[in-house]
Coordinates of C-alpha atoms (C1' of nucleotides) in Angstrom, one line a residue:
Chain G
X1 CA 0.0 -0.1 0.0
X2 CA 2.0 3.1 -1.7
X3 CA -0.7 5.6 -1.2
X4 CA -0.7 8.2 1.2
X5 CA -2.8 8.4 4.7
X6 CA -4.5 11.7 3.8
X7 CA -5.9 13.2 0.8
X8 CA -3.4 16.0 -0.8
X9 CA -5.7 18.7 -1.9
X10 CA -2.9 20.5 -3.9
X11 CA 0.7 19.4 -5.6
X12 CA 2.2 21.5 -2.8
X13 CA 0.2 19.7 -0.1
X14 CA 1.5 16.1 -1.7
X15 CA 5.3 17.8 -1.3
X16 CA 4.9 18.8 2.4
X17 CA 3.4 15.3 3.1
X18 CA 6.1 13.5 1.1
X19 CA 8.7 15.5 3.2
X20 CA 7.0 14.9 6.7
X21 CA 5.8 11.4 6.5
X22 CA 8.5 8.7 7.9
X23 CA 10.1 6.7 5.3
X24 CA 8.4 4.1 3.0
X25 CA 4.9 4.6 3.9
X26 CA 3.3 3.6 7.0
X27 CA 4.1 0.2 8.3
X28 CA 0.9 -0.1 11.0
X29 CA -1.6 1.4 8.2
X30 CA -1.9 4.5 10.2
X31 CA -4.3 5.5 12.8
X32 CA -7.0 8.1 13.3
X33 CA -5.1 10.0 15.5
X34 CA -1.8 9.9 13.4
X35 CA -3.6 11.1 10.2
X36 CA -5.4 14.0 12.1
X37 CA -1.9 14.8 13.4
X38 CA -0.1 14.8 9.9
X39 CA -3.5 16.6 8.4
X40 CA -2.8 19.1 10.9
X41 CA 1.3 19.4 10.2
X42 CA 0.3 20.0 6.5
X43 CA -2.1 22.8 7.2
X44 CA 0.3 24.4 9.3
X45 CA 3.1 24.0 6.8
X46 CA 0.8 25.6 4.5
X47 CA -0.2 28.7 6.7
X48 CA 3.2 29.0 8.0
X49 CA 5.1 29.3 4.5
X50 CA 2.4 31.7 3.2
X51 CA 2.2 34.1 6.2
X52 CA 5.0 33.3 8.6
X53 CA 4.8 31.5 12.1
X54 CA 3.4 35.1 13.8
X55 CA 0.9 36.0 11.4
X56 CA -0.7 32.4 11.5
X57 CA -3.2 32.0 13.7
X58 CA -4.2 28.6 15.2
X59 CA -7.8 29.0 13.9
X60 CA -6.7 29.3 10.8
X61 CA -4.2 26.4 10.7
X62 CA -7.6 24.3 12.4
X63 CA -10.0 25.3 9.4
X64 CA -7.4 24.5 6.9
X65 CA -7.2 20.8 8.5
X66 CA -11.0 20.8 9.0
X67 CA -11.1 21.2 12.6
X68 CA -12.5 23.1 15.7
X69 CA -9.9 25.6 16.9
X70 CA -9.7 23.4 19.9
X71 CA -9.1 20.3 17.9
X72 CA -5.8 20.9 17.2
X73 CA -4.2 20.9 20.8
X74 CA -5.2 17.4 21.2
X75 CA -2.5 16.7 18.8
X76 CA -0.2 19.4 19.6
X77 CA 0.8 21.0 22.9
X78 CA 0.8 24.6 21.4
X79 CA 1.8 26.6 18.0
X80 CA 5.6 26.5 18.9
X81 CA 5.2 22.8 19.2
X82 CA 3.8 22.5 16.1
X83 CA 6.5 24.7 14.2
X84 CA 8.9 22.4 16.1
X85 CA 7.9 19.3 14.8
X86 CA 7.7 20.8 11.4
X87 CA 11.2 22.3 11.4
X88 CA 12.5 19.0 12.9
X89 CA 11.5 16.7 10.3
X90 CA 11.9 19.0 7.9
X91 CA 15.6 19.1 8.6
X92 CA 16.0 15.4 9.4
X93 CA 14.7 14.6 5.6
X94 CA 17.1 17.0 4.2
X95 CA 20.3 15.7 6.2
X96 CA 19.3 12.1 5.1
X97 CA 18.9 13.5 1.7
X98 CA 22.7 15.2 1.6
X99 CA 24.2 12.0 3.3
X100 CA 22.7 9.4 1.1
X101 CA 23.8 11.7 -2.0
X102 CA 27.1 12.1 -0.9
X103 CA 27.6 8.4 0.2
X104 CA 26.4 7.0 -3.3
X105 CA 28.4 9.5 -5.3
X106 CA 31.7 8.1 -7.1
X107 CA 34.1 10.7 -6.5
X108 CA 34.4 14.2 -4.5
X109 CA 33.4 16.2 -7.7
X110 CA 30.1 14.2 -8.4
X111 CA 29.3 14.1 -4.9
X112 CA 29.6 17.8 -4.5
X113 CA 27.3 18.3 -7.8
X114 CA 24.7 15.8 -6.2
X115 CA 24.5 17.4 -2.8
X116 CA 24.4 20.9 -3.8
X117 CA 22.2 20.4 -7.0
X118 CA 20.1 17.9 -4.6
X119 CA 19.6 20.2 -2.1
X120 CA 18.7 23.1 -4.0
X121 CA 16.0 20.9 -5.7
X122 CA 14.8 20.0 -2.6
X123 CA 14.4 23.9 -1.5
X124 CA 12.5 24.2 -4.9
X125 CA 10.2 21.3 -4.4
X126 CA 9.7 21.8 -0.9
X127 CA 9.8 25.3 -0.9
X128 CA 7.2 25.7 1.7
X129 CA 8.8 23.1 4.2
X130 CA 12.2 25.0 3.3
X131 CA 10.9 28.4 4.2
X132 CA 9.9 27.5 7.7
X133 CA 12.7 25.4 8.3
X134 CA 15.5 28.1 7.1
X135 CA 13.2 31.2 7.8
X136 CA 11.0 30.5 11.0
X137 CA 14.1 29.2 13.1
X138 CA 13.8 32.2 15.4
X139 CA 10.3 31.4 16.6
X140 CA 11.5 28.2 18.1
X141 CA 11.8 28.0 21.9
X142 CA 15.4 28.1 23.2
X143 CA 15.7 24.1 23.6
X144 CA 14.1 23.1 20.2
X145 CA 16.6 25.9 18.7
X146 CA 19.6 23.8 20.2
X147 CA 18.0 20.5 18.9
X148 CA 17.7 22.0 15.8
X149 CA 21.1 23.6 15.4
X150 CA 22.6 20.0 16.0
X151 CA 20.9 18.9 12.8
X152 CA 22.1 21.8 11.1
X153 CA 25.7 21.3 12.5
X154 CA 25.4 17.8 10.4
X155 CA 24.3 19.5 7.3
X156 CA 27.3 22.0 6.8
X157 CA 29.3 19.2 8.2
X158 CA 28.5 17.1 4.8
X159 CA 29.4 19.8 2.6
X160 CA 32.4 20.6 4.4
X161 CA 33.8 16.9 4.3
X162 CA 33.0 16.5 0.7
X163 CA 35.2 19.6 -0.2
X164 CA 38.0 18.5 1.8
X165 CA 37.8 14.9 0.2
X166 CA 38.3 16.8 -3.1
X167 CA 40.8 19.2 -1.7
X168 CA 42.8 15.9 -0.5
X169 CA 42.2 14.1 -4.0
X170 CA 43.4 17.1 -5.5
X171 CA 40.2 17.6 -7.8
X172 CA 39.3 20.8 -6.0
X173 CA 41.0 23.9 -5.3
X174 CA 39.4 25.6 -2.4
X175 CA 41.1 28.3 -0.1
X176 CA 38.5 28.4 3.0
X177 CA 36.6 25.2 3.0
X178 CA 33.9 26.4 5.7
X179 CA 34.0 29.6 4.1
X180 CA 33.1 28.2 0.8
X181 CA 30.6 25.5 2.0
X182 CA 28.6 28.2 3.7
X183 CA 28.5 30.3 0.2
X184 CA 27.4 26.9 -1.8
X185 CA 24.8 26.3 1.3
X186 CA 23.6 29.8 1.0
X187 CA 22.8 29.6 -3.2
X188 CA 20.8 26.6 -2.4
X189 CA 19.1 27.7 1.1
X190 CA 18.2 31.1 -0.8
X191 CA 16.2 28.9 -3.3
X192 CA 13.5 28.4 -0.9
X193 CA 13.1 32.2 -0.8
X194 CA 12.8 33.1 -4.2
X195 CA 11.2 29.8 -5.9
X196 CA 7.6 30.0 -6.6
X197 CA 6.0 27.3 -8.8
X198 CA 4.9 27.9 -12.4
X199 CA 8.0 29.8 -12.9
X200 CA 10.5 29.5 -15.7
X201 CA 13.1 27.7 -13.9
X202 CA 11.9 24.2 -12.6
X203 CA 13.4 22.1 -9.7
X204 CA 15.2 19.9 -12.3
X205 CA 16.7 22.8 -13.9
X206 CA 17.8 24.5 -10.5
X207 CA 19.6 21.3 -9.8
X208 CA 21.5 21.1 -12.7
X209 CA 22.6 24.5 -12.8
X210 CA 23.5 24.8 -9.2
X211 CA 25.2 21.4 -8.9
X212 CA 27.7 22.5 -12.4
X213 CA 27.8 26.3 -10.5
X214 CA 29.1 24.3 -7.4
X215 CA 31.7 22.1 -9.1
X216 CA 32.9 25.5 -11.3
X217 CA 33.4 27.1 -8.3
X218 CA 36.1 24.8 -6.4
X219 CA 37.4 22.9 -9.4
X220 CA 41.4 23.1 -9.4
X221 CA 42.3 25.3 -12.8
X222 CA 44.7 24.2 -15.3
X223 CA 47.8 25.9 -15.2
Chain C
X1 CA 28.7 69.3 10.8
X2 CA 29.0 65.2 10.1
X3 CA 27.3 64.0 13.5
X4 CA 24.3 62.4 13.2
X5 CA 20.9 63.8 14.6
X6 CA 20.3 61.3 16.9
X7 CA 22.3 59.3 19.6
X8 CA 23.0 55.6 18.6
X9 CA 22.9 53.6 21.7
X10 CA 24.5 50.6 19.7
X11 CA 26.9 50.0 17.0
X12 CA 23.7 48.0 15.4
X13 CA 21.5 51.4 15.8
X14 CA 24.7 53.3 13.9
X15 CA 24.6 50.8 11.0
X16 CA 20.8 51.2 10.9
X17 CA 20.9 55.1 10.9
X18 CA 23.5 55.1 8.4
X19 CA 21.5 53.2 6.3
X20 CA 18.4 55.3 6.9
X21 CA 20.0 58.7 6.4
X22 CA 19.6 60.7 3.3
X23 CA 22.9 61.1 1.6
X24 CA 25.6 63.1 2.9
X25 CA 24.1 64.3 6.2
X26 CA 21.3 66.6 6.9
X27 CA 21.3 70.1 5.0
X28 CA 18.1 71.5 6.9
X29 CA 20.0 70.6 10.2
X30 CA 16.9 68.5 10.9
X31 CA 13.7 69.5 12.3
X32 CA 12.7 67.6 15.6
X33 CA 9.4 66.0 14.0
X34 CA 12.2 64.5 11.3
X35 CA 14.5 63.5 14.4
X36 CA 11.7 61.5 15.7
X37 CA 10.6 59.8 12.8
X38 CA 14.1 58.5 12.1
X39 CA 14.2 57.4 15.9
X40 CA 11.1 55.5 15.6
X41 CA 12.4 54.2 12.3
X42 CA 15.7 52.7 14.1
X43 CA 13.8 51.2 16.9
X44 CA 11.2 49.4 14.5
X45 CA 14.3 48.2 12.9
X46 CA 15.9 47.1 16.0
X47 CA 12.3 44.9 16.7
X48 CA 11.5 43.9 13.1
X49 CA 14.8 42.5 13.1
X50 CA 14.7 40.6 16.1
X51 CA 11.7 39.3 16.5
X52 CA 10.0 40.0 12.6
X53 CA 7.6 42.2 11.5
X54 CA 4.2 40.4 12.9
X55 CA 5.8 39.6 16.2
X56 CA 7.0 43.2 16.7
X57 CA 4.0 45.2 18.8
X58 CA 3.7 48.8 18.0
X59 CA 4.2 49.1 21.7
X60 CA 7.7 47.8 21.8
X61 CA 8.4 50.4 18.6
X62 CA 7.2 53.1 20.9
X63 CA 8.9 52.1 24.0
X64 CA 11.9 51.5 22.2
X65 CA 11.8 55.0 20.5
X66 CA 11.1 56.8 24.2
X67 CA 7.0 57.1 23.1
X68 CA 4.1 56.2 24.1
X69 CA 2.1 53.9 22.0
X70 CA 0.0 56.7 20.4
X71 CA 3.4 58.8 19.8
X72 CA 4.3 56.5 16.8
X73 CA 1.3 57.4 14.9
X74 CA 1.7 61.2 14.8
X75 CA 4.7 60.1 12.2
X76 CA 3.6 56.9 10.8
X77 CA -0.3 55.9 9.4
X78 CA 0.4 52.1 10.3
X79 CA 3.0 49.5 11.5
X80 CA 3.0 48.4 7.5
X81 CA 3.8 51.9 6.6
X82 CA 7.0 51.7 8.7
X83 CA 8.2 48.5 7.6
X84 CA 7.9 50.2 4.2
X85 CA 9.6 53.2 4.9
X86 CA 12.7 50.8 6.1
X87 CA 12.1 48.4 3.1
X88 CA 12.3 51.1 0.6
X89 CA 15.3 53.1 2.2
X90 CA 17.2 50.0 2.6
X91 CA 16.7 48.9 -1.1
X92 CA 17.6 52.2 -2.6
X93 CA 21.2 52.7 -0.5
X94 CA 21.7 49.1 -1.6
X95 CA 20.6 49.7 -5.1
X96 CA 23.3 53.0 -5.0
X97 CA 26.2 50.8 -3.6
X98 CA 25.6 48.5 -6.4
X99 CA 25.6 51.0 -9.2
X100 CA 28.5 53.0 -8.0
X101 CA 30.5 50.1 -7.5
X102 CA 29.9 48.5 -10.8
X103 CA 30.3 52.7 -12.5
X104 CA 33.8 53.2 -10.5
X105 CA 35.6 49.7 -11.7
X106 CA 37.9 49.6 -14.3
X107 CA 36.4 46.2 -16.0
X108 CA 33.9 43.5 -15.6
X109 CA 36.3 41.4 -13.5
X110 CA 36.8 44.3 -11.1
X111 CA 32.9 45.4 -11.0
X112 CA 31.9 41.8 -10.5
X113 CA 34.6 41.2 -7.6
X114 CA 33.0 45.0 -6.1
X115 CA 29.6 44.2 -6.6
X116 CA 29.3 40.9 -5.2
X117 CA 31.6 41.5 -2.6
X118 CA 30.2 44.9 -1.5
X119 CA 26.4 43.8 -1.4
X120 CA 27.9 40.8 0.8
X121 CA 29.3 43.4 3.2
X122 CA 26.2 45.1 3.0
X123 CA 24.1 42.4 4.1
X124 CA 26.7 42.0 7.0
X125 CA 26.8 45.4 8.3
X126 CA 23.4 46.1 8.0
X127 CA 22.2 42.8 8.7
X128 CA 19.3 44.3 10.7
X129 CA 18.2 46.3 7.6
X130 CA 19.0 43.3 5.2
X131 CA 16.9 40.8 7.2
X132 CA 13.9 43.3 6.9
X133 CA 14.6 44.1 3.4
X134 CA 15.0 40.4 2.4
X135 CA 12.8 38.2 4.8
X136 CA 9.5 40.5 5.8
X137 CA 8.8 41.4 2.2
X138 CA 5.5 39.6 2.2
X139 CA 4.2 41.7 4.9
X140 CA 3.9 44.7 2.8
X141 CA 1.0 45.7 1.1
X142 CA 0.3 44.6 -2.6
X143 CA 1.2 48.3 -3.6
X144 CA 4.4 48.6 -1.7
X145 CA 5.4 45.1 -2.7
X146 CA 5.0 46.5 -6.2
X147 CA 7.6 49.4 -5.5
X148 CA 9.7 47.7 -4.0
X149 CA 9.9 44.9 -6.7
X150 CA 10.9 47.5 -9.0
X151 CA 14.1 48.7 -6.9
X152 CA 14.9 44.8 -6.9
X153 CA 14.7 44.4 -10.6
X154 CA 17.2 47.4 -10.5
X155 CA 19.5 45.4 -8.5
X156 CA 19.2 42.1 -10.1
X157 CA 20.0 44.0 -13.3
X158 CA 23.2 45.6 -12.2
X159 CA 24.6 42.0 -11.8
X160 CA 23.1 40.6 -14.8
X161 CA 24.9 43.6 -16.8
X162 CA 28.4 43.1 -15.6
X163 CA 27.9 39.3 -16.1
X164 CA 26.8 40.4 -19.6
X165 CA 29.8 42.6 -20.2
X166 CA 32.4 40.0 -18.9
X167 CA 31.1 37.7 -21.6
X168 CA 30.9 39.9 -24.3
X169 CA 34.8 41.1 -23.1
X170 CA 36.0 37.7 -22.9
X171 CA 36.5 38.0 -19.7
X172 CA 33.8 35.4 -18.4
X173 CA 32.8 32.1 -19.2
X174 CA 28.8 31.8 -18.4
X175 CA 26.1 29.7 -19.9
X176 CA 23.2 30.9 -18.1
X177 CA 23.9 35.0 -17.4
X178 CA 20.4 35.5 -15.4
X179 CA 20.8 32.1 -13.3
X180 CA 24.3 32.9 -12.6
X181 CA 23.3 35.9 -11.2
X182 CA 20.5 34.8 -9.3
X183 CA 23.1 32.3 -7.6
X184 CA 25.7 35.2 -6.7
X185 CA 23.1 37.5 -5.2
X186 CA 21.7 34.7 -3.3
X187 CA 25.0 34.1 -1.5
X188 CA 25.0 38.0 -0.9
X189 CA 21.4 37.7 0.5
X190 CA 22.0 34.9 2.6
X191 CA 24.8 36.7 4.6
X192 CA 21.6 38.5 6.3
X193 CA 20.2 35.6 7.6
X194 CA 23.3 34.0 9.0
X195 CA 25.4 36.8 9.9
X196 CA 25.9 38.2 13.6
X197 CA 28.4 40.6 15.0
X198 CA 31.0 39.3 17.0
X199 CA 31.6 36.0 15.0
X200 CA 34.9 34.9 13.3
X201 CA 34.1 36.3 10.2
X202 CA 34.0 40.2 10.1
X203 CA 32.3 41.9 7.3
X204 CA 35.7 42.7 5.5
X205 CA 36.4 39.2 5.4
X206 CA 33.0 38.4 3.8
X207 CA 33.6 41.2 1.0
X208 CA 37.1 39.6 0.3
X209 CA 35.7 35.6 0.2
X210 CA 32.7 36.5 -1.6
X211 CA 34.2 38.8 -4.1
X212 CA 36.8 36.5 -5.0
X213 CA 34.5 33.5 -5.2
X214 CA 32.4 35.2 -7.7
X215 CA 34.9 35.9 -10.0
X216 CA 36.4 32.4 -9.6
X217 CA 33.0 31.4 -10.5
X218 CA 32.6 32.9 -13.8
X219 CA 36.0 33.4 -15.3
X220 CA 37.1 31.8 -18.4
X221 CA 39.3 28.6 -18.0
X222 CA 42.9 28.4 -19.1
X223 CA 42.6 25.2 -22.2
Chain I
dG1 C1' 3.5 66.7 19.3
dT2 C1' 2.9 64.1 23.0
dC3 C1' 0.0 62.0 26.7
dT4 C1' -3.6 58.9 29.0
dA5 C1' -7.0 55.9 28.4
dT6 C1' -9.6 53.4 25.5
dA7 C1' -12.1 51.0 22.0
dG8 C1' -12.9 47.1 19.0
dA9 C1' -11.5 43.0 17.7
dA10 C1' -8.6 39.4 17.4
dC11 C1' -5.4 36.0 19.8
dG12 C1' -3.6 31.5 22.0
dA13 C1' -5.2 28.3 25.1
dT14 C1' -8.9 25.5 28.2
dA15 C1' -13.4 23.6 30.2
dG16 C1' -16.9 20.8 30.3
dA17 C1' -20.6 18.4 27.4
dC18 C1' -21.1 14.4 24.4
Chain U
dG1 C1' -11.2 12.9 20.2
dT2 C1' -14.0 16.5 18.5
dC3 C1' -17.6 19.9 19.7
dT4 C1' -19.6 24.6 21.2
dA5 C1' -18.2 28.4 24.4
dT6 C1' -15.4 31.2 26.3
dC7 C1' -11.4 33.0 29.8
dG8 C1' -8.4 36.2 30.2
dT9 C1' -5.0 38.8 27.4
dT10 C1' -3.0 41.3 23.9
dC11 C1' -3.2 43.7 19.8
dT12 C1' -3.6 48.4 16.5
dA13 C1' -5.5 52.1 16.5
dT14 C1' -8.3 56.2 17.7
dA15 C1' -10.1 60.5 21.0
dG16 C1' -9.5 64.2 22.8
dA17 C1' -6.9 66.5 27.1
dC18 C1' -2.9 69.3 27.3

DNA sequence: GTCTATAGAACGATAGAC
DNA sequence: GTCTATCGTTCTATAGAC
């Protein structure tokens, strides 16, 4: 059974759902409560991405999820907890994507192309969740910020490791590894800010261009 | 007389004030009303950058400016108008910086280094205003969004023109000029998201690194 | 032009019936 | 687990005295 547990009402919802779901579907078949919790998360992701965390009301989330305002609090203790859950799951999926792409690549050049291209594409396809993950961070409470920061450091580390490997192998010529990693991540992250579907650029063309630019930026020059 | 009209209480306030002031000081000496309006804008920039537009209350802005809640409305019709004024002035200064840097450069290579390095440095030094300009855009009303978009298109055009000039002169080898311009702008804009003062990286080191990376990215390869 | 006071609406979250 | 009803707070913005 590969279908999703809720019925997405838009392609954007499908993308959010895809990024929120545990890997490989739902072995237990999904309880009613879990289904409702996911429906609330999709509704919250819609609203947070559209209006921002502070401008989103719990009433808005509830009505998008087809619930009364009180219905949300059975599944999430507060609006901030809901933001944390979206942020945590989004970071987990993005991290797993990067780790897998780096692991499966034949050499540092292909690894860099895969992770920067893939991360850029992720921020286009999942631009709603990407915006929340990258731009609503400050609205998390202090202890939730810490948990998310740990995941971010993992992500930064994957990029820095690939750069270091390429320098060691002689494929790359990079003076400031951490600074260059930061700049590369910035190009991918900023996609979530400017991308919107139905534009000229597609997630696929963004992946190709940004992966290629990353390789160009660090490749050792002839001569 | 080169001193500012208000007394900045922090280096961050001084940076905001610098970016807000009309060019070259204040010929009229500054009326009391204008001074208060600037003080409100600095207070609002502090608050918007720290908490975001929606999470900022007019009471917070007023108290930071040393006024009662009602005092703000003598100078600005609404919180949204205050955001627009900050956004408009921030975009104007950033645009002027880019236009001047591109004009004064000897060749496209130095022009690109100057505009991307300078734009990156601007987003570090003025990271408060940079955050507002780049990340609070959606909270502007529709007609104010349009006015700001016009300024953004000018900024995008400066970068694309420099890239096109470098391609024409043979200094650059760029397949997708608009896509590359977008990626370069992203690295600079994203500085406003991650930069905070007192870090290892300084605005000057960011300018050097990001200017150099920009040139590396587009330079024609030997062979 | 600044204040005190407050109107009028909306907010996050909870109580208690079913 | 979801509802209706609402508590207690906070918000933007305005009225009117000085």
